[in-house]
Coordinates of C-alpha atoms in Angstrom, one line a residue:
M2 CA -121.0 30.6 -86.4
L3 CA -120.0 34.3 -85.4
N4 CA -123.9 34.7 -83.4
T5 CA -122.6 30.9 -81.8
T6 CA -119.1 32.6 -80.7
H7 CA -120.5 35.4 -79.2
L8 CA -123.5 33.6 -77.3
F9 CA -120.8 31.8 -76.0
R10 CA -118.6 34.7 -75.2
V11 CA -121.6 36.3 -73.3
R12 CA -122.7 32.9 -71.5
S13 CA -119.4 32.3 -70.2
L14 CA -118.9 36.0 -68.8
Y15 CA -122.2 35.7 -67.2
K16 CA -121.3 32.5 -65.5
R17 CA -118.1 33.8 -64.6
I18 CA -119.1 36.9 -62.7
L19 CA -122.0 34.6 -60.8
L20 CA -119.5 32.5 -59.6
L21 CA -117.2 35.3 -58.6
H22 CA -120.2 36.6 -56.6
K23 CA -119.9 33.5 -54.3
L24 CA -116.3 34.8 -53.0
L25 CA -119.1 38.1 -51.5
P26 CA -120.8 38.5 -48.2
V27 CA -124.2 37.1 -49.1
D28 CA -126.0 40.2 -49.0
L29 CA -123.5 41.8 -51.7
K30 CA -123.6 39.0 -53.6
A31 CA -127.6 38.9 -53.8
L32 CA -127.6 42.4 -55.0
G33 CA -124.8 41.5 -57.3
D34 CA -126.6 38.8 -58.7
R35 CA -129.6 40.5 -59.1
Y36 CA -128.1 43.4 -60.9
V37 CA -126.2 41.4 -63.2
K38 CA -129.0 39.4 -64.5
D39 CA -130.8 42.5 -65.0
E40 CA -128.3 44.0 -66.9
F41 CA -127.8 41.1 -69.1
K42 CA -131.5 40.8 -70.0
R43 CA -131.8 44.5 -71.0
N44 CA -129.1 44.3 -73.0
K45 CA -130.2 40.9 -75.1
T46 CA -131.3 43.6 -78.1
A47 CA -128.4 46.1 -77.7
T48 CA -126.5 47.2 -81.1
Q49 CA -123.3 45.9 -81.9
Q50 CA -121.3 49.1 -80.8
D51 CA -123.5 48.9 -77.3
T52 CA -123.0 45.2 -77.0
D53 CA -119.1 45.8 -77.5
N54 CA -119.3 48.1 -74.5
F55 CA -121.1 46.4 -72.5
M56 CA -119.0 43.0 -72.9
A57 CA -115.9 45.2 -72.1
A58 CA -117.2 46.8 -69.0
W59 CA -118.3 43.6 -67.8
E60 CA -115.0 42.1 -68.5
E61 CA -113.2 44.6 -66.4
Y62 CA -115.3 44.0 -63.5
A63 CA -114.7 40.6 -63.4
D64 CA -110.9 41.1 -63.9
V65 CA -111.4 43.4 -60.8
L66 CA -113.6 41.5 -58.9
Y67 CA -111.2 38.3 -59.4
S68 CA -107.9 40.4 -58.7
Q69 CA -109.5 41.5 -55.3
A70 CA -110.5 38.4 -54.4
V71 CA -107.2 36.7 -55.0
E72 CA -105.5 39.7 -52.5
N73 CA -108.4 39.0 -50.2
V74 CA -107.3 35.5 -49.9
K75 CA -103.5 36.1 -50.0
D76 CA -103.9 38.5 -46.7
S77 CA -107.0 37.9 -44.8
T78 CA -105.5 40.0 -42.3
K79 CA -106.4 43.2 -43.8
N80 CA -109.8 44.9 -44.4
V81 CA -111.6 43.4 -47.6
K82 CA -111.3 45.5 -50.4
L83 CA -114.0 45.4 -52.9
G84 CA -114.9 47.7 -55.9
A85 CA -113.2 50.7 -57.5
S86 CA -113.7 54.1 -58.0
L87 CA -115.3 55.6 -61.3
T88 CA -113.3 58.0 -63.1
Q89 CA -114.8 61.5 -64.0
E90 CA -114.0 60.4 -68.0
K91 CA -116.4 56.9 -67.1
L92 CA -119.0 59.0 -65.8
D93 CA -118.8 61.8 -68.7
A94 CA -119.6 59.1 -71.1
M95 CA -122.6 57.4 -69.5
R96 CA -126.0 58.1 -70.8
D97 CA -128.7 59.0 -68.4
E98 CA -130.0 56.1 -68.3
Q99 CA -127.0 54.4 -67.3
L100 CA -126.4 57.3 -64.7
G101 CA -129.8 56.2 -63.4
Q102 CA -129.3 53.2 -62.7
L103 CA -125.9 53.6 -61.1
Y104 CA -127.6 56.0 -58.8
E105 CA -130.3 53.4 -57.5
L106 CA -127.4 50.9 -57.4
M107 CA -125.5 53.4 -54.9
Q108 CA -128.9 53.8 -52.9
E109 CA -128.8 49.8 -52.5
T110 CA -125.3 49.6 -51.8
R111 CA -126.0 52.5 -49.1
K112 CA -128.7 50.2 -47.2
L113 CA -125.8 47.5 -46.5
N114 CA -123.4 50.1 -44.8
V115 CA -124.4 49.4 -41.6
Q116 CA -124.2 45.6 -41.8
F117 CA -120.9 45.2 -43.8
S118 CA -119.2 48.6 -42.7
I119 CA -118.2 49.5 -46.4
E120 CA -116.5 52.8 -45.9
E121 CA -116.8 55.5 -48.8
D122 CA -113.9 56.4 -50.6
N123 CA -113.4 60.3 -49.9
K124 CA -110.0 61.0 -52.0
H125 CA -111.3 60.7 -55.0
K126 CA -114.6 63.3 -54.1
K127 CA -114.4 67.0 -55.3

């Protein structure tokens, strides 16, 4: 029964994220969908601890994306704000493989900067 509950929770989160991505600009949606699909596939055989961390991180992502979508709908006159800065603590907790994936994702999003005028948040840089 626990396995069925866990599977339902994972699938529900996966579907929620893909639905939230429909609120993104087309290219960001495509990039986000591809990344989410790859990550969920990659973590099918993860340990229980890794799965708990994985689910917590993606639930936080979905919550932030939902909050930002609601804010953007409420006030359509301001610039669209998407994403959040990573804290040094979160970066330090990442494994080398995760840092590599983050770097690849950053490179992909920078390709979109020109099209969507995505601005970097320089106040968190050292």
